[in-house]
CSV table of C-alpha atoms in Angstrom, one decimal:
chain,number,residue,atom,x,y,z
C,1,MET,CA,-45.4,13.9,-18.3
C,2,VAL,CA,-44.2,10.4,-19.2
C,3,ASP,CA,-44.4,7.9,-16.3
C,4,PHE,CA,-41.2,5.8,-16.4
C,5,ILE,CA,-41.5,4.2,-13.0
C,6,GLY,CA,-45.0,3.1,-13.2
C,7,SER,CA,-44.6,1.5,-16.7
C,8,SER,CA,-44.7,-2.4,-17.1
C,9,PRO,CA,-42.3,-3.7,-18.1
C,10,LEU,CA,-39.9,-1.0,-16.8
C,11,PRO,CA,-38.4,0.8,-19.8
C,12,CYS,CA,-35.0,2.1,-20.6
C,13,VAL,CA,-35.0,5.9,-21.4
C,14,LEU,CA,-33.9,7.2,-24.8
C,15,ASN,CA,-34.5,10.9,-25.8
C,16,ASN,CA,-36.7,11.4,-22.7
C,17,GLN,CA,-39.1,8.6,-23.9
C,18,PRO,CA,-39.6,5.0,-22.8
C,19,PHE,CA,-37.2,2.7,-24.8
C,20,LYS,CA,-38.7,-0.7,-25.0
C,21,THR,CA,-36.0,-3.1,-26.0
C,22,ALA,CA,-36.3,-6.6,-27.5
C,23,LYS,CA,-35.6,-8.4,-24.3
C,24,THR,CA,-36.7,-8.2,-20.6
C,25,TYR,CA,-35.4,-9.8,-17.4
C,26,PRO,CA,-37.1,-10.1,-13.9
C,27,VAL,CA,-36.4,-8.3,-10.7
C,28,TYR,CA,-37.7,-9.9,-7.5
C,29,ARG,CA,-39.3,-8.3,-4.4
C,30,ALA,CA,-36.9,-7.6,-1.6
C,31,ASP,CA,-39.6,-7.2,1.1
C,32,LEU,CA,-40.7,-10.8,1.6
C,33,PRO,CA,-39.8,-13.2,4.3
C,34,ALA,CA,-36.9,-15.6,3.8
C,35,GLY,CA,-37.8,-18.5,1.4
C,36,GLN,CA,-40.6,-16.6,-0.4
C,37,SER,CA,-40.0,-15.2,-4.0
C,38,GLU,CA,-42.1,-13.0,-6.1
C,39,VAL,CA,-41.4,-11.1,-9.4
C,40,LEU,CA,-41.7,-7.4,-8.6
C,41,HIS,CA,-41.3,-6.2,-12.3
C,42,GLU,CA,-40.0,-7.3,-15.6
C,43,VAL,CA,-37.4,-4.8,-17.0
C,44,HIS,CA,-36.5,-3.9,-20.6
C,45,CYS,CA,-32.7,-4.5,-21.0
C,46,CYS,CA,-30.2,-3.5,-23.7
C,47,SER,CA,-28.2,-5.5,-26.0
C,48,PRO,CA,-24.8,-4.2,-27.1
C,49,ASP,CA,-26.3,-2.8,-30.3
C,50,GLU,CA,-29.2,-1.1,-28.5
C,51,ALA,CA,-26.7,0.4,-25.9
C,52,VAL,CA,-24.8,1.9,-28.8
C,53,LYS,CA,-28.0,3.5,-30.0
C,54,VAL,CA,-28.5,5.1,-26.6
C,55,VAL,CA,-24.9,6.5,-26.6
C,56,ASP,CA,-25.4,7.9,-30.1
C,57,SER,CA,-28.4,9.8,-28.8
C,58,ALA,CA,-26.4,11.2,-25.9
C,59,HIS,CA,-23.6,12.2,-28.1
C,60,ALA,CA,-26.1,14.0,-30.4
C,61,ALA,CA,-27.3,16.0,-27.5
C,62,PHE,CA,-24.0,17.1,-26.2
C,63,ALA,CA,-23.2,20.2,-28.2
C,64,LYS,CA,-26.5,21.9,-27.3
C,65,TRP,CA,-26.3,21.0,-23.7
C,66,LYS,CA,-22.7,22.2,-23.4
C,67,ALA,CA,-23.9,25.6,-24.9
C,68,THR,CA,-26.9,25.8,-22.5
C,69,PRO,CA,-26.3,28.8,-20.0
C,70,VAL,CA,-25.3,27.9,-16.5
C,71,GLY,CA,-28.3,29.6,-15.2
C,72,ALA,CA,-30.7,27.4,-17.2
C,73,ARG,CA,-28.9,24.2,-16.0
C,74,ARG,CA,-29.1,25.5,-12.4
C,75,ASP,CA,-32.8,26.1,-12.6
C,76,ILE,CA,-33.4,22.5,-13.7
C,77,LEU,CA,-31.4,21.0,-10.9
C,78,ASN,CA,-33.2,23.3,-8.3
C,79,LYS,CA,-36.5,22.2,-9.7
C,80,ALA,CA,-35.4,18.6,-9.5
C,81,ALA,CA,-34.7,19.1,-5.8
C,82,GLN,CA,-38.2,20.5,-5.3
C,83,LEU,CA,-39.9,17.7,-7.1
C,84,LEU,CA,-37.9,15.1,-5.3
C,85,SER,CA,-38.9,16.5,-1.9
C,86,GLU,CA,-42.4,16.2,-2.9
C,87,ARG,CA,-42.1,12.6,-4.0
C,88,ILE,CA,-40.2,11.2,-0.8
C,89,PRO,CA,-43.0,9.0,0.5
C,90,GLN,CA,-43.6,7.4,-2.8
C,91,TYR,CA,-40.0,6.8,-3.6
C,92,VAL,CA,-39.2,5.5,-0.1
C,93,ALA,CA,-41.9,2.9,-0.4
C,94,LEU,CA,-40.7,1.9,-3.9
C,95,THR,CA,-37.1,1.7,-2.7
C,96,VAL,CA,-37.9,-0.6,0.2
C,97,GLN,CA,-39.9,-2.9,-2.0
C,98,GLU,CA,-37.2,-3.2,-4.7
C,99,THR,CA,-34.0,-3.4,-2.5
C,100,CYS,CA,-32.8,-4.6,0.8
C,101,ILE,CA,-32.5,-1.0,2.0
C,102,PRO,CA,-34.1,-0.4,5.5
C,103,LYS,CA,-36.8,2.2,5.6
C,104,GLY,CA,-34.8,4.7,7.6
C,105,MET,CA,-31.9,4.5,5.1
C,106,ALA,CA,-34.2,5.0,2.1
C,107,GLY,CA,-35.6,8.1,3.7
C,108,PHE,CA,-32.2,9.4,4.7
C,109,GLU,CA,-30.7,9.0,1.2
C,110,LEU,CA,-33.7,10.8,-0.4
C,111,ALA,CA,-34.6,13.5,2.0
C,112,VAL,CA,-31.1,14.4,3.1
C,113,LEU,CA,-28.5,13.2,0.6
C,114,ALA,CA,-30.1,13.3,-2.8
C,115,ILE,CA,-31.8,16.7,-2.4
C,116,ALA,CA,-28.5,18.3,-0.9
C,117,HIS,CA,-26.5,17.1,-3.8
C,118,LEU,CA,-28.9,18.6,-6.3
C,119,LYS,CA,-28.8,22.0,-4.5
C,120,GLU,CA,-25.1,21.9,-4.0
C,121,ALA,CA,-24.4,21.1,-7.7
C,122,ALA,CA,-26.8,23.9,-8.7
C,123,ALA,CA,-25.2,26.4,-6.5
C,124,LEU,CA,-21.6,25.7,-7.6
C,125,MET,CA,-21.9,25.8,-11.3
C,126,SER,CA,-21.6,29.6,-11.7
C,127,THR,CA,-18.3,29.9,-9.9
C,128,ALA,CA,-16.5,26.4,-10.1
C,129,LEU,CA,-16.6,26.3,-13.9
C,130,GLN,CA,-15.4,29.8,-14.6
C,131,ALA,CA,-12.2,30.4,-16.7
C,132,THR,CA,-9.0,31.4,-14.9
C,133,VAL,CA,-6.8,34.2,-16.2
C,134,LEU,CA,-3.1,33.9,-15.3
C,135,PRO,CA,-1.1,36.8,-14.0
C,136,ASP,CA,0.9,38.7,-16.5
C,137,ALA,CA,4.3,37.0,-16.9
C,138,GLY,CA,5.9,39.7,-18.9
C,139,ASP,CA,6.1,37.8,-22.0
C,140,GLY,CA,3.5,39.8,-24.0
C,141,SER,CA,0.9,37.2,-23.9
C,142,ARG,CA,-2.5,36.6,-22.1
C,143,LYS,CA,-3.1,33.1,-20.8
C,144,TYR,CA,-6.4,31.4,-20.0
C,145,ILE,CA,-7.4,28.2,-18.4
C,146,PHE,CA,-10.8,26.8,-19.3
C,147,ARG,CA,-12.7,23.8,-17.8
C,148,GLU,CA,-14.8,22.1,-20.4
C,149,PRO,CA,-17.1,19.1,-20.3
C,150,TYR,CA,-15.8,15.7,-21.7
C,151,GLY,CA,-18.8,14.8,-23.8
C,152,VAL,CA,-20.8,11.6,-22.8
C,153,VAL,CA,-20.1,10.2,-19.4
C,154,LEU,CA,-21.1,6.7,-18.5
C,155,GLY,CA,-22.3,6.3,-14.8
C,156,ILE,CA,-22.5,2.7,-13.5
C,157,THR,CA,-24.5,2.5,-10.3
C,158,PRO,CA,-24.6,0.0,-7.4
C,159,TRP,CA,-27.6,-1.3,-5.4
C,160,ASN,CA,-26.7,-0.4,-1.9
C,161,ALA,CA,-27.7,3.2,-1.8
C,162,PRO,CA,-29.8,2.9,-5.0
C,163,VAL,CA,-31.2,6.4,-5.4
C,164,VAL,CA,-28.5,8.7,-4.2
C,165,LEU,CA,-25.6,6.8,-5.8
C,166,ALA,CA,-27.6,6.6,-9.1
C,167,LEU,CA,-28.0,10.4,-8.9
C,168,ARG,CA,-24.3,10.9,-8.2
C,169,SER,CA,-23.3,8.7,-11.1
C,170,VAL,CA,-24.7,11.4,-13.4
C,171,LEU,CA,-25.5,14.5,-11.6
C,172,TRP,CA,-22.1,16.2,-11.4
C,173,ALA,CA,-21.3,15.3,-14.9
C,174,ILE,CA,-24.6,16.8,-16.2
C,175,ALA,CA,-24.1,19.9,-14.0
C,176,ALA,CA,-20.6,20.3,-15.6
C,177,GLY,CA,-22.1,20.3,-19.1
C,178,ASN,CA,-21.6,16.6,-20.1
C,179,THR,CA,-24.4,14.4,-21.2
C,180,ALA,CA,-24.8,11.1,-19.3
C,181,VAL,CA,-25.7,7.5,-19.8
C,182,MET,CA,-26.7,5.7,-16.6
C,183,LYS,CA,-26.3,1.9,-16.5
C,184,THR,CA,-28.5,1.1,-13.6
C,185,SER,CA,-27.9,-1.6,-11.1
C,186,GLU,CA,-29.3,-4.9,-12.3
C,187,PHE,CA,-31.0,-5.2,-9.1
C,188,SER,CA,-32.5,-1.8,-8.5
C,189,PRO,CA,-33.5,-0.5,-12.0
C,190,ARG,CA,-36.5,1.3,-10.8
C,191,CYS,CA,-34.5,3.4,-8.3
C,192,GLY,CA,-32.3,4.6,-11.3
C,193,LEU,CA,-35.5,5.4,-13.1
C,194,MET,CA,-36.6,7.6,-10.2
C,195,VAL,CA,-33.6,9.8,-10.8
C,196,ALA,CA,-34.4,10.1,-14.6
C,197,GLN,CA,-38.1,10.7,-13.8
C,198,THR,CA,-37.2,13.6,-11.5
C,199,LEU,CA,-34.7,15.3,-13.7
C,200,ILE,CA,-36.7,14.9,-16.8
C,201,ASP,CA,-39.9,16.2,-15.1
C,202,ALA,CA,-37.8,19.2,-14.0
C,203,GLY,CA,-37.1,20.1,-17.6
C,204,LEU,CA,-33.8,18.2,-18.5
C,205,PRO,CA,-33.7,18.3,-22.4
C,206,GLU,CA,-33.9,15.2,-24.6
C,207,GLY,CA,-30.7,13.1,-24.7
C,208,VAL,CA,-29.0,14.7,-21.8
C,209,LEU,CA,-29.7,11.7,-19.5
C,210,SER,CA,-30.4,8.3,-20.9
C,211,ILE,CA,-31.0,5.1,-19.0
C,212,ILE,CA,-29.8,1.7,-19.8
C,213,HIS,CA,-30.9,-1.5,-17.9
C,214,VAL,CA,-28.9,-4.7,-18.5
C,215,ASP,CA,-29.6,-8.3,-17.7
C,216,PRO,CA,-27.1,-9.5,-15.1
C,217,LYS,CA,-25.7,-12.2,-17.4
C,218,ASP,CA,-25.3,-9.7,-20.2
C,219,ALA,CA,-23.5,-7.0,-18.0
C,220,PRO,CA,-19.8,-7.6,-19.1
C,221,GLU,CA,-20.6,-7.6,-22.9
C,222,VAL,CA,-22.9,-4.6,-22.7
C,223,THR,CA,-20.6,-2.5,-20.5
C,224,GLU,CA,-17.6,-3.2,-22.7
C,225,ALA,CA,-19.6,-2.1,-25.8
C,226,ILE,CA,-20.6,1.2,-24.0
C,227,ILE,CA,-17.0,1.9,-22.8
C,228,ALA,CA,-15.6,1.2,-26.3
C,229,HIS,CA,-18.0,3.7,-28.0
C,230,PRO,CA,-15.9,6.6,-29.3
C,231,ALA,CA,-18.4,9.1,-27.9
C,232,VAL,CA,-18.0,7.9,-24.3
C,233,ARG,CA,-15.2,10.0,-22.9
C,234,LYS,CA,-15.3,9.3,-19.1
C,235,VAL,CA,-16.6,6.5,-16.9
C,236,ASN,CA,-17.9,7.0,-13.4
C,237,PHE,CA,-18.1,3.6,-11.5
C,238,THR,CA,-19.2,2.9,-7.9
C,239,GLY,CA,-19.0,-0.7,-6.7
C,240,SER,CA,-16.6,-3.4,-5.5
C,241,THR,CA,-12.9,-3.4,-5.8
C,242,ARG,CA,-13.1,-6.6,-7.9
C,243,VAL,CA,-15.3,-5.1,-10.6
C,244,GLY,CA,-13.6,-1.7,-10.4
C,245,ARG,CA,-10.4,-3.4,-11.6
C,246,ILE,CA,-12.3,-4.8,-14.7
C,247,ILE,CA,-13.7,-1.4,-15.4
C,248,ALA,CA,-10.4,0.2,-15.2
C,249,GLN,CA,-8.7,-2.3,-17.4
C,250,THR,CA,-11.5,-1.9,-20.0
C,251,ALA,CA,-11.4,1.8,-19.9
C,252,ALA,CA,-7.5,1.8,-20.2
C,253,LYS,CA,-7.7,-0.2,-23.4
C,254,HIS,CA,-9.5,2.8,-24.9
C,255,ILE,CA,-7.4,5.5,-23.1
C,256,LYS,CA,-10.5,6.8,-21.1
C,257,PRO,CA,-10.3,8.2,-17.6
C,258,VAL,CA,-12.3,6.6,-14.8
C,259,VAL,CA,-13.7,7.6,-11.6
C,260,LEU,CA,-13.6,4.6,-9.2
C,261,GLU,CA,-15.4,4.6,-5.9
C,262,LEU,CA,-14.7,1.2,-4.5
C,263,GLY,CA,-14.6,-0.8,-1.3
C,264,GLY,CA,-13.8,0.5,2.2
C,265,LYS,CA,-12.5,-0.7,5.6
C,266,ALA,CA,-13.3,2.4,7.7
C,267,PRO,CA,-11.4,2.7,10.9
C,268,MET,CA,-12.8,4.5,14.0
C,269,LEU,CA,-9.8,5.7,16.0
C,270,VAL,CA,-10.9,6.5,19.6
C,271,LEU,CA,-8.4,8.8,21.5
C,272,ASP,CA,-8.0,8.5,25.2
C,273,ASP,CA,-10.0,11.8,25.8
C,274,ALA,CA,-12.9,10.7,23.7
C,275,ASP,CA,-16.6,11.1,24.7
C,276,LEU,CA,-17.4,7.4,25.0
C,277,ASP,CA,-21.1,7.9,25.0
C,278,LEU,CA,-20.8,9.7,21.7
C,279,VAL,CA,-18.5,7.0,20.4
C,280,ALA,CA,-20.8,4.2,21.4
C,281,ASN,CA,-23.8,5.9,19.7
C,282,HIS,CA,-21.7,6.5,16.5
C,283,ILE,CA,-20.5,3.0,16.5
C,284,LEU,CA,-24.0,1.8,16.2
C,285,PHE,CA,-25.2,4.4,13.7
C,286,GLY,CA,-22.2,4.3,11.6
C,287,GLY,CA,-21.7,0.5,11.9
C,288,PHE,CA,-25.3,-0.6,11.4
C,289,LEU,CA,-26.9,1.9,9.1
C,290,ASN,CA,-28.1,0.1,6.0
C,291,THR,CA,-27.0,-3.2,7.7
C,292,ASN,CA,-23.4,-2.1,7.1
C,293,GLN,CA,-23.9,-2.3,3.4
C,294,ILE,CA,-22.1,1.2,2.8
C,295,CYS,CA,-18.6,1.4,1.7
C,296,MET,CA,-17.9,4.1,4.3
C,297,SER,CA,-19.5,1.9,7.2
C,298,VAL,CA,-17.6,1.7,10.4
C,299,ASN,CA,-15.6,-1.6,10.4
C,300,ASN,CA,-12.5,-1.5,12.8
C,301,ILE,CA,-13.0,0.3,16.1
C,302,LEU,CA,-9.6,1.2,17.6
C,303,VAL,CA,-9.7,1.9,21.3
C,304,PRO,CA,-7.0,2.6,24.0
C,305,ARG,CA,-6.6,-0.8,25.9
C,306,HIS,CA,-7.5,0.8,29.2
C,307,LEU,CA,-10.8,2.0,27.9
C,308,GLU,CA,-11.8,-1.1,25.9
C,309,ALA,CA,-13.9,-2.7,28.6
C,310,GLN,CA,-15.8,0.5,29.3
C,311,LEU,CA,-16.6,1.1,25.9
C,312,GLN,CA,-17.8,-2.4,25.3
C,313,ARG,CA,-20.1,-2.2,28.2
C,314,LYS,CA,-21.6,1.1,26.8
C,315,VAL,CA,-22.1,-0.4,23.4
C,316,ALA,CA,-23.6,-3.6,24.8
C,317,LYS,CA,-26.0,-1.6,26.9
C,318,LEU,CA,-27.0,0.7,24.1
C,319,MET,CA,-27.8,-2.2,21.8
C,320,ALA,CA,-29.8,-4.1,24.6
C,321,ASP,CA,-31.8,-0.9,25.4
C,322,ASN,CA,-32.8,-0.6,21.8
C,323,LYS,CA,-33.1,-4.2,20.9
C,324,GLU,CA,-36.0,-3.6,18.4
C,325,ILE,CA,-34.1,-1.0,16.5
C,326,PHE,CA,-31.0,-3.3,16.3
C,327,THR,CA,-32.8,-6.3,15.1
C,328,ALA,CA,-32.5,-7.2,11.4
C,329,LYS,CA,-35.9,-7.9,9.9
C,330,PRO,CA,-36.4,-8.4,6.2
C,331,GLU,CA,-40.1,-7.4,6.0
C,332,GLN,CA,-40.4,-3.6,6.6
C,333,ASN,CA,-43.0,-0.9,5.9
C,334,LEU,CA,-42.8,2.9,6.5
C,335,GLN,CA,-43.7,2.3,10.2
C,336,SER,CA,-41.0,-0.3,10.9
C,337,PRO,CA,-38.6,0.7,13.7
C,338,HIS,CA,-35.8,-1.7,12.6
C,339,ALA,CA,-32.6,-0.1,11.5
C,340,LEU,CA,-31.4,-3.3,9.6
C,341,ARG,CA,-32.7,-5.7,7.2
C,342,ASN,CA,-31.5,-8.7,5.2
C,343,LEU,CA,-28.1,-8.7,3.4
C,344,PHE,CA,-28.1,-8.4,-0.5
C,345,ASN,CA,-28.3,-12.2,-0.9
C,346,PRO,CA,-27.5,-15.5,1.1
C,347,ALA,CA,-24.0,-15.6,-0.5
C,348,SER,CA,-23.3,-12.2,1.3
C,349,GLY,CA,-24.4,-13.9,4.6
C,350,GLU,CA,-22.2,-16.8,4.1
C,351,ARG,CA,-19.2,-14.7,3.2
C,352,LEU,CA,-19.7,-12.7,6.3
C,353,LYS,CA,-20.1,-15.8,8.5
C,354,GLY,CA,-16.8,-17.0,7.1
C,355,LEU,CA,-15.2,-13.8,8.4
C,356,TYR,CA,-17.0,-14.2,11.8
C,357,ASP,CA,-16.1,-17.9,12.2
C,358,ASP,CA,-12.4,-17.2,11.3
C,359,ALA,CA,-12.3,-14.4,14.0
C,360,ILE,CA,-13.9,-16.5,16.7
C,361,SER,CA,-11.6,-19.5,15.9
C,362,HIS,CA,-8.6,-17.2,16.4
C,363,GLY,CA,-9.7,-15.8,19.7
C,364,ALA,CA,-12.2,-13.0,19.1
C,365,LYS,CA,-15.2,-12.7,21.5
C,366,VAL,CA,-18.8,-11.4,21.1
C,367,VAL,CA,-19.0,-8.2,23.3
C,368,ALA,CA,-22.3,-6.8,22.1
C,369,GLY,CA,-25.3,-8.3,20.2
C,370,GLN,CA,-26.4,-11.8,19.8
C,371,PRO,CA,-25.0,-13.5,16.6
C,372,ALA,CA,-27.4,-15.3,14.3
C,373,PHE,CA,-26.7,-16.2,10.7
C,374,ASP,CA,-29.6,-17.4,8.6
C,375,GLY,CA,-28.8,-17.1,5.0
C,376,ALA,CA,-29.0,-13.4,4.1
C,377,LEU,CA,-30.5,-12.5,7.5
C,378,VAL,CA,-27.6,-11.6,9.9
C,379,GLN,CA,-28.1,-10.2,13.4
C,380,PRO,CA,-25.7,-7.3,14.4
C,381,VAL,CA,-22.7,-8.0,16.7
C,382,VAL,CA,-19.6,-6.3,17.9
C,383,LEU,CA,-16.5,-8.5,18.3
C,384,GLY,CA,-13.8,-7.8,20.9
C,385,GLU,CA,-10.2,-9.1,21.1
C,386,VAL,CA,-9.7,-8.9,17.4
C,387,ASP,CA,-6.2,-8.7,16.0
C,388,THR,CA,-4.4,-8.2,12.8
C,389,SER,CA,-4.0,-11.9,12.1
C,390,MET,CA,-7.9,-12.3,11.5
C,391,ARG,CA,-9.4,-11.9,8.1
C,392,ILE,CA,-12.0,-9.6,9.5
C,393,PHE,CA,-9.3,-7.0,10.3
C,394,ARG,CA,-8.4,-6.5,6.7
C,395,GLU,CA,-11.3,-7.6,4.5
C,396,GLU,CA,-14.4,-5.5,4.0
C,397,THR,CA,-17.3,-6.9,5.9
C,398,PHE,CA,-20.3,-5.2,4.1
C,399,GLY,CA,-22.5,-6.7,6.8
C,400,PRO,CA,-23.3,-6.0,10.5
C,401,VAL,CA,-20.3,-7.7,12.2
C,402,LEU,CA,-17.9,-4.9,13.8
C,403,SER,CA,-14.5,-5.3,15.2
C,404,MET,CA,-13.1,-3.7,18.4
C,405,ILE,CA,-9.3,-3.6,18.5
C,406,PRO,CA,-7.3,-2.4,21.5
C,407,TYR,CA,-4.1,-0.4,21.1
C,408,ASP,CA,-1.3,0.7,23.5
C,409,SER,CA,0.1,3.8,21.9
C,410,LEU,CA,-0.9,6.3,19.2
C,411,ASP,CA,1.7,5.0,16.9
C,412,ASP,CA,0.1,1.5,17.2
C,413,ALA,CA,-3.3,3.1,16.6
C,414,LEU,CA,-2.2,4.8,13.4
C,415,ALA,CA,-0.5,1.6,12.2
C,416,LEU,CA,-3.8,-0.3,12.7
C,417,ALA,CA,-5.8,2.5,10.9
C,418,ASN,CA,-3.5,2.5,8.0
C,419,GLY,CA,-2.9,-1.3,8.0
C,420,THR,CA,-5.4,-2.3,5.3
C,421,ASP,CA,-5.3,-2.0,1.5
C,422,MET,CA,-8.3,0.3,1.6
C,423,GLY,CA,-8.6,4.0,2.3
C,424,LEU,CA,-12.0,5.4,1.6
C,425,ALA,CA,-13.2,6.9,4.9
C,426,ALA,CA,-12.2,7.1,8.6
C,427,ALA,CA,-13.1,8.8,11.9
C,428,VAL,CA,-11.2,10.1,14.9
C,429,TYR,CA,-12.8,10.9,18.3
C,430,GLY,CA,-11.3,13.1,21.0
C,431,LYS,CA,-12.2,16.2,23.0
C,432,ASP,CA,-9.0,18.0,22.1
C,433,GLN,CA,-10.0,18.9,18.6
C,434,ALA,CA,-6.6,20.2,17.6
C,435,ARG,CA,-5.0,16.9,18.7
C,436,ALA,CA,-7.7,14.8,16.8
C,437,PHE,CA,-7.3,17.0,13.7
C,438,ASP,CA,-3.5,16.3,13.7
C,439,VAL,CA,-4.2,12.5,14.0
C,440,ALA,CA,-6.8,12.8,11.2
C,441,LYS,CA,-4.1,14.1,8.9
C,442,GLN,CA,-2.0,11.0,9.5
C,443,ILE,CA,-4.7,8.6,8.4
C,444,ASP,CA,-4.5,7.3,4.8
C,445,ALA,CA,-8.0,8.0,3.5
C,446,GLY,CA,-9.9,10.1,1.2
C,447,GLN,CA,-11.9,11.6,3.9
C,448,VAL,CA,-11.5,11.6,7.7
C,449,HIS,CA,-14.1,12.9,10.2
C,450,VAL,CA,-13.3,14.2,13.6
C,451,ASN,CA,-16.0,13.4,16.2
C,452,GLN,CA,-18.3,12.2,13.4
C,453,HIS,CA,-18.8,8.6,12.1
C,454,SER,CA,-17.2,7.7,8.8
C,455,VAL,CA,-20.7,7.3,7.0
C,456,HIS,CA,-21.0,11.1,7.2
C,457,ASP,CA,-21.3,12.5,3.7
C,458,SER,CA,-21.3,16.2,2.7
C,459,PRO,CA,-22.2,17.3,-0.7
C,460,ASP,CA,-19.9,20.2,-0.4
C,461,MET,CA,-16.9,17.9,0.0
C,462,PRO,CA,-15.3,15.9,-2.7
C,463,HIS,CA,-15.9,12.1,-2.2
C,464,GLY,CA,-13.4,9.4,-3.1
C,465,GLY,CA,-10.8,7.0,-1.9
C,466,TRP,CA,-7.1,6.2,-1.6
C,467,LYS,CA,-5.3,3.0,-2.3
C,468,GLU,CA,-7.6,0.2,-3.4
C,469,SER,CA,-10.6,2.2,-2.5
C,470,GLY,CA,-10.3,3.9,-5.9
C,471,TYR,CA,-9.4,7.2,-7.4
C,472,GLY,CA,-11.0,10.4,-8.7
C,473,ARG,CA,-13.9,12.1,-6.9
C,474,LEU,CA,-17.5,11.0,-7.1
C,475,GLY,CA,-18.9,14.6,-7.2
C,476,GLY,CA,-19.1,16.8,-4.1
C,477,GLY,CA,-17.9,20.4,-3.8
C,478,VAL,CA,-15.7,22.3,-6.3
C,479,ASP,CA,-13.3,19.5,-6.9
C,480,GLY,CA,-16.1,17.0,-7.4
C,481,LEU,CA,-17.7,19.2,-10.0
C,482,ARG,CA,-14.4,19.8,-11.7
C,483,GLU,CA,-13.7,16.0,-11.8
C,484,PHE,CA,-16.0,16.0,-14.9
C,485,THR,CA,-14.3,18.7,-16.7
C,486,GLN,CA,-11.0,18.7,-18.8
C,487,ILE,CA,-8.6,21.6,-18.9
C,488,LYS,CA,-7.9,23.6,-22.0
C,489,GLY,CA,-5.3,26.3,-22.0
C,490,ILE,CA,-5.4,29.2,-24.4
C,491,THR,CA,-2.5,31.8,-25.0
C,492,VAL,CA,-3.1,35.0,-26.9
C,493,GLN,CA,0.2,36.6,-28.1
C,494,ALA,CA,-0.1,40.4,-27.8
C,495,GLY,CA,3.4,41.4,-28.7
C,496,GLN,CA,5.6,40.5,-31.5
C,497,PRO,CA,7.2,37.0,-31.4
C,498,LEU,CA,11.0,36.5,-31.6
C,499,PRO,CA,12.4,36.5,-35.1
C,500,PHE,CA,13.1,32.8,-36.2
C,501,GLY,CA,16.9,33.4,-36.3
C,502,MET,CA,16.9,34.5,-32.5
C,503,MET,CA,15.2,31.3,-31.3
């Protein structure tokens, strides 16, 4: 087997072989103390012409992969799940080294999420892609609806959940019979290669999955060249709303559909009968997992005014009792207890400090944690007395500063929950599940969880957003698999058509 992730410099992947391009760029270690810098690896990166060559290869492989029986495709995905489970310790260590992902998050996305998505996609292929035969309409014809793959799908991956989101950028497209080109995150290319390594070692044929790395400064030009390629028929992008707009505009010029999974501002709506111990626990897990650098992370905690002080005390005590866990520390190994690391870069810390300072200047108070901002290293806090006039109410934080907002009526709570431009994920807490379910139906979001934090992600459920959180579904369940198919209708006329003169 070819070793992609152990090669130096890291290669792109073309026809299941290392593709060594003319140019490289450096990726720096993420597991060093602030102020230290060390190149982790050099990475081969594509020019526009080299990227076109990769797309040509994916296009050449499409017809054969489309014709591959579903059972054979399913066997490859199940084998990949097995291989991934065997490689978890190795891949966790490499992820922590290359990215700012905490050890716990790296293990979670590999051992729980990635393997589950592989197994779910494999299980669904036999039924979700079957043709539909319409009932007899009495017109002497038989009507069929087929779901067929697009062709080449471009998957563009982010850095913040670098393995599972790289996998999801291509997995569901491949399962549906498409071939895929993954443009890895410029900041976590080896994590993208882990996906290719696993799938190719599991038997994925040549050309079905190709990997392109891009120098950050060349990303706009190379990405536009790939989207413009006639063989690329769909784009799957996960990232910021700002870049999502650019991707959508570029694809629209070429009349190509796009899946956009963008930013979030997840509300946690606490009803007056909620279990506050459960809520406090889920605030910290859903708010501080991966240092809040997840688009579904808890942001705005909406609590009845008469329960606000009680919930604040519970959250503060839980943080204080588990201080080591809820302390951000950049250097981590597989034994580290810390749930948080540094943010993506110092600019992320400065942006978050701006949101924090604005909130404090308008009357917000720290109710849990001890605020500290040191470049990219930000210690987790929960703010109270936040209101809608503050930037932190409406802007995605993408960092460990949470907002607790009191409400006086359920109508007020729903207005707060729906009061931002984003609608990716949300959560509702209450012991009366029927009531909580009814409230969940009134929240404008692609997924709403009852008595579960908003980071909860099930591979059997379609994943995607409303409003400025995007459109389309990034895999998950029947709808997520069908997202990467296009519909073809066939009508077979069994009787005699009407004579021309009678039409």
